[in-house]
């Protein structure tokens, strides 16, 4: 546990070093805001984001160099559908092996993920499953030997970092122990369970926060009750 907590702390430190302007800008903005002191002490009234989806402003380009291409033999794909989609559309290298900073920027551009959390996740991925000399990591299996082999062991990739970077109870992947050591391949049955949570006759149905939380709780409880490990 202690090494993992160290990585988390290092990840947040790396975030400040990689993108110092984000934290500085927030501090400067708060310093010049007459309501900053009051808002800092006020209670949040809701956990629901006020940001609404705008299909025009938030449209993601999937044409030209960002058009979908299926992975080729040898390309790495892993347990994260979001990362797989970024590689399939060319926002990340299509071979599935990405630089530390490219992953941060792609997740920010396409998914709107904050630079701080993106830096934290990419840092942990790099230290747990990546190749430190090249500051890169694979979203799937091992990309091969490290530049410093045999001084450093070969990078595992995210598919080899189960219960380190990600764990059991996935929305669309079976538990490692329950699926003969495969926690990366999508389960059509689990995907259908998630898909069926939305009624087809409701035009306003969406995979919103509440739906994801409900499915997460169901998968977590199912894992606890069926997985002996």
Short mmCIF file of C-alpha atoms in Angstrom, two decimals:
data_model
loop_
_atom_site.label_atom_id
_atom_site.label_comp_id
_atom_site.label_asym_id
_atom_site.label_seq_id
_atom_site.Cartn_x
_atom_site.Cartn_y
_atom_site.Cartn_z
CA UNK A 1 0.00 0.00 0.00
CA UNK A 2 2.78 2.45 0.88
CA UNK A 3 4.47 2.27 -2.55
CA UNK A 4 1.11 2.89 -4.22
CA UNK A 5 0.41 5.92 -1.99
CA UNK A 6 3.86 7.21 -2.90
CA UNK A 7 2.97 6.93 -6.59
CA UNK A 8 -0.24 8.87 -6.02
CA UNK A 9 1.69 11.64 -4.26
CA UNK A 10 4.27 11.65 -7.03
CA UNK A 11 1.52 11.84 -9.62
CA UNK A 12 0.10 15.02 -8.16
CA UNK A 13 3.58 16.51 -7.90
CA UNK A 14 4.19 15.61 -11.54
CA UNK A 15 0.95 17.33 -12.47
CA UNK A 16 2.22 20.61 -11.07
CA UNK A 17 5.54 20.23 -12.86
CA UNK A 18 4.06 19.23 -16.21
CA UNK A 19 1.30 21.84 -16.29
CA UNK A 20 2.20 24.54 -13.72
CA UNK A 21 -0.01 27.19 -15.29
CA UNK A 22 -3.22 25.35 -14.42
CA UNK A 23 -2.70 25.48 -10.67
CA UNK A 24 -1.21 28.98 -10.78
CA UNK A 25 -4.08 30.32 -12.84
CA UNK A 26 -6.61 28.91 -10.41
CA UNK A 27 -4.81 30.52 -7.47
CA UNK A 28 -4.57 33.89 -9.21
CA UNK A 29 -8.22 33.78 -10.20
CA UNK A 30 -9.27 32.98 -6.64
CA UNK A 31 -7.07 35.76 -5.27
CA UNK A 32 -8.80 38.33 -7.44
CA UNK A 33 -12.32 37.10 -6.80
CA UNK A 34 -14.27 38.98 -4.10
CA UNK A 35 -16.44 35.90 -3.48
CA UNK A 36 -13.58 33.41 -3.16
CA UNK A 37 -13.45 33.43 0.64
CA UNK A 38 -17.17 32.94 1.00
CA UNK A 39 -17.44 30.23 -1.59
CA UNK A 40 -14.57 28.29 -0.06
CA UNK A 41 -16.55 27.93 3.19
CA UNK A 42 -19.96 27.33 1.63
CA UNK A 43 -21.46 23.86 1.36
CA UNK A 44 -22.04 22.30 -2.00
CA UNK A 45 -25.75 21.98 -2.65
CA UNK A 46 -25.55 19.23 -5.24
CA UNK A 47 -23.14 16.67 -6.63
CA UNK A 48 -24.73 16.97 -10.06
CA UNK A 49 -22.66 18.98 -12.52
CA UNK A 50 -24.33 22.07 -13.97
CA UNK A 51 -22.49 21.59 -17.23
CA UNK A 52 -24.81 20.45 -19.99
CA UNK A 53 -23.84 18.48 -23.05
CA UNK A 54 -23.62 20.66 -26.15
CA UNK A 55 -23.49 18.47 -29.29
CA UNK A 56 -22.22 21.37 -31.41
CA UNK A 57 -19.50 22.83 -29.19
CA UNK A 58 -18.40 19.43 -27.91
CA UNK A 59 -18.39 17.63 -31.24
CA UNK A 60 -15.37 15.37 -31.64
CA UNK A 61 -13.78 15.13 -35.07
CA UNK A 62 -13.84 11.52 -36.31
CA UNK A 63 -13.02 12.27 -39.95
CA UNK A 64 -9.78 12.35 -41.93
CA UNK A 65 -6.81 11.37 -39.80
CA UNK A 66 -9.20 10.76 -36.91
CA UNK A 67 -11.40 8.31 -38.81
CA UNK A 68 -11.92 4.92 -37.21
CA UNK A 69 -9.44 2.22 -38.13
CA UNK A 70 -9.56 -1.24 -36.53
CA UNK A 71 -6.40 -2.31 -34.72
CA UNK A 72 -3.86 -4.15 -36.84
CA UNK A 73 -2.13 -7.36 -35.82
CA UNK A 74 0.30 -6.48 -33.05
CA UNK A 75 -1.47 -3.24 -32.04
CA UNK A 76 -2.14 -3.02 -28.32
CA UNK A 77 -5.64 -2.69 -26.94
CA UNK A 78 -6.61 -3.25 -23.33
CA UNK A 79 -9.23 -3.03 -20.61
CA UNK A 80 -10.11 0.66 -21.03
CA UNK A 81 -12.68 1.35 -23.80
CA UNK A 82 -11.83 5.05 -23.73
CA UNK A 83 -8.15 4.51 -24.43
CA UNK A 84 -8.99 1.93 -27.09
CA UNK A 85 -11.26 4.46 -28.81
CA UNK A 86 -8.56 7.14 -28.72
CA UNK A 87 -6.14 4.77 -30.45
CA UNK A 88 -8.73 3.52 -32.96
CA UNK A 89 -9.37 7.13 -34.00
CA UNK A 90 -5.75 8.27 -34.02
CA UNK A 91 -5.90 10.63 -31.05
CA UNK A 92 -3.32 8.31 -29.51
CA UNK A 93 -0.81 6.22 -31.48
CA UNK A 94 -2.72 3.50 -33.28
CA UNK A 95 -0.23 0.88 -32.11
CA UNK A 96 -1.54 1.39 -28.57
CA UNK A 97 1.74 2.54 -27.02
CA UNK A 98 1.58 6.17 -25.95
CA UNK A 99 3.89 8.75 -24.50
CA UNK A 100 3.09 9.92 -20.99
CA UNK A 101 2.19 13.46 -22.09
CA UNK A 102 0.25 12.42 -25.21
CA UNK A 103 -2.19 10.43 -23.08
CA UNK A 104 -2.79 13.44 -20.83
CA UNK A 105 -3.46 15.83 -23.70
CA UNK A 106 -5.63 13.40 -25.69
CA UNK A 107 -7.88 12.65 -22.70
CA UNK A 108 -8.20 16.37 -22.06
CA UNK A 109 -9.02 17.20 -25.69
CA UNK A 110 -11.49 14.40 -26.39
CA UNK A 111 -13.03 13.59 -23.01
CA UNK A 112 -12.55 16.90 -21.22
CA UNK A 113 -10.57 15.19 -18.47
CA UNK A 114 -8.80 17.68 -16.22
CA UNK A 115 -5.04 18.00 -16.68
CA UNK A 116 -4.42 17.23 -13.01
CA UNK A 117 -6.31 13.94 -12.93
CA UNK A 118 -5.01 13.05 -16.39
CA UNK A 119 -1.44 13.61 -15.26
CA UNK A 120 -2.03 11.58 -12.12
CA UNK A 121 -3.45 8.60 -14.01
CA UNK A 122 -0.78 8.69 -16.72
CA UNK A 123 1.96 8.91 -14.09
CA UNK A 124 0.65 5.89 -12.20
CA UNK A 125 0.26 3.96 -15.47
CA UNK A 126 3.84 4.77 -16.44
CA UNK A 127 5.31 3.70 -13.10
CA UNK A 128 3.20 0.57 -12.67
CA UNK A 129 3.09 -0.71 -16.24
CA UNK A 130 5.20 1.49 -18.49
CA UNK A 131 8.75 2.03 -19.69
CA UNK A 132 10.40 4.75 -17.62
CA UNK A 133 13.33 5.45 -19.99
CA UNK A 134 10.92 6.36 -22.81
CA UNK A 135 8.17 7.83 -20.58
CA UNK A 136 5.64 5.64 -22.36
CA UNK A 137 3.14 2.91 -21.56
CA UNK A 138 0.97 0.40 -23.39
CA UNK A 139 -2.82 0.46 -23.05
CA UNK A 140 -2.78 -3.31 -23.60
CA UNK A 141 -0.12 -5.98 -23.26
CA UNK A 142 3.63 -5.61 -23.04
CA UNK A 143 5.19 -3.57 -25.87
CA UNK A 144 8.43 -5.54 -25.58
CA UNK A 145 11.79 -4.95 -23.98
CA UNK A 146 12.69 -1.85 -22.05
CA UNK A 147 15.50 0.33 -23.34
CA UNK A 148 17.39 -0.59 -20.18
CA UNK A 149 16.83 -4.36 -20.34
CA UNK A 150 17.97 -6.38 -18.46
CA UNK A 151 18.53 -3.68 -15.82
CA UNK A 152 14.79 -3.03 -15.82
CA UNK A 153 12.11 -5.65 -16.29
CA UNK A 154 10.02 -5.46 -19.43
CA UNK A 155 7.01 -3.11 -19.16
CA UNK A 156 3.76 -5.01 -18.55
CA UNK A 157 1.24 -2.68 -20.14
CA UNK A 158 -2.12 -1.98 -18.52
CA UNK A 159 -3.34 -5.51 -19.26
CA UNK A 160 -0.59 -6.77 -16.98
CA UNK A 161 -1.35 -4.33 -14.17
CA UNK A 162 -4.64 -5.81 -12.99
CA UNK A 163 -5.46 -4.98 -9.36
CA UNK A 164 -2.67 -2.40 -9.50
CA UNK A 165 -3.91 0.21 -11.96
CA UNK A 166 -7.45 -1.15 -12.32
CA UNK A 167 -9.40 -3.87 -10.57
CA UNK A 168 -12.25 -6.34 -10.67
CA UNK A 169 -15.91 -5.39 -10.96
CA UNK A 170 -15.53 -3.74 -14.37
CA UNK A 171 -18.71 -2.61 -16.16
CA UNK A 172 -17.87 -4.63 -19.27
CA UNK A 173 -14.98 -6.95 -18.32
CA UNK A 174 -15.09 -10.15 -16.28
CA UNK A 175 -12.99 -10.59 -13.15
CA UNK A 176 -9.49 -11.93 -13.72
CA UNK A 177 -9.93 -15.07 -11.61
CA UNK A 178 -13.39 -15.81 -13.01
CA UNK A 179 -12.26 -15.58 -16.64
CA UNK A 180 -9.11 -17.71 -16.74
CA UNK A 181 -6.77 -14.77 -16.25
CA UNK A 182 -8.36 -12.51 -18.87
CA UNK A 183 -9.66 -9.22 -17.48
CA UNK A 184 -9.21 -7.26 -20.73
CA UNK A 185 -11.56 -8.86 -23.27
CA UNK A 186 -15.02 -7.28 -23.36
CA UNK A 187 -17.87 -9.49 -22.21
CA UNK A 188 -20.90 -9.15 -24.56
CA UNK A 189 -23.14 -10.29 -21.71
CA UNK A 190 -21.96 -7.54 -19.36
CA UNK A 191 -22.19 -4.96 -22.13
CA UNK A 192 -25.80 -5.99 -22.79
CA UNK A 193 -26.62 -5.71 -19.09
CA UNK A 194 -25.35 -2.14 -19.12
CA UNK A 195 -27.08 -1.33 -22.40
CA UNK A 196 -30.40 -2.74 -21.15
CA UNK A 197 -30.41 -0.37 -18.17
CA UNK A 198 -31.82 2.33 -20.48
CA UNK A 199 -35.39 1.90 -21.73
CA UNK A 200 -35.60 1.99 -25.52
CA UNK A 201 -38.87 3.94 -25.51
CA UNK A 202 -37.47 6.85 -23.48
CA UNK A 203 -36.01 9.53 -25.80
CA UNK A 204 -34.34 11.25 -22.83
CA UNK A 205 -32.58 8.14 -21.57
CA UNK A 206 -28.82 8.53 -21.28
CA UNK A 207 -25.84 6.89 -19.66
CA UNK A 208 -25.59 9.61 -17.05
CA UNK A 209 -23.90 9.70 -13.66
CA UNK A 210 -26.74 7.94 -11.85
CA UNK A 211 -26.82 5.09 -14.38
CA UNK A 212 -23.09 4.51 -14.17
CA UNK A 213 -23.15 4.56 -10.35
CA UNK A 214 -26.02 2.07 -10.24
CA UNK A 215 -24.22 -0.28 -12.61
CA UNK A 216 -20.97 0.13 -10.70
CA UNK A 217 -22.69 -0.88 -7.44
CA UNK A 218 -24.27 -3.90 -9.09
CA UNK A 219 -20.99 -5.10 -10.60
CA UNK A 220 -19.09 -4.50 -7.36
CA UNK A 221 -21.58 -6.48 -5.29
CA UNK A 222 -21.64 -9.28 -7.86
CA UNK A 223 -17.85 -9.49 -7.76
CA UNK A 224 -17.85 -9.68 -3.96
CA UNK A 225 -20.43 -12.46 -3.91
CA UNK A 226 -19.00 -14.64 -6.70
CA UNK A 227 -15.23 -14.07 -6.84
CA UNK A 228 -13.38 -16.00 -4.09
CA UNK A 229 -10.29 -13.88 -4.64
#
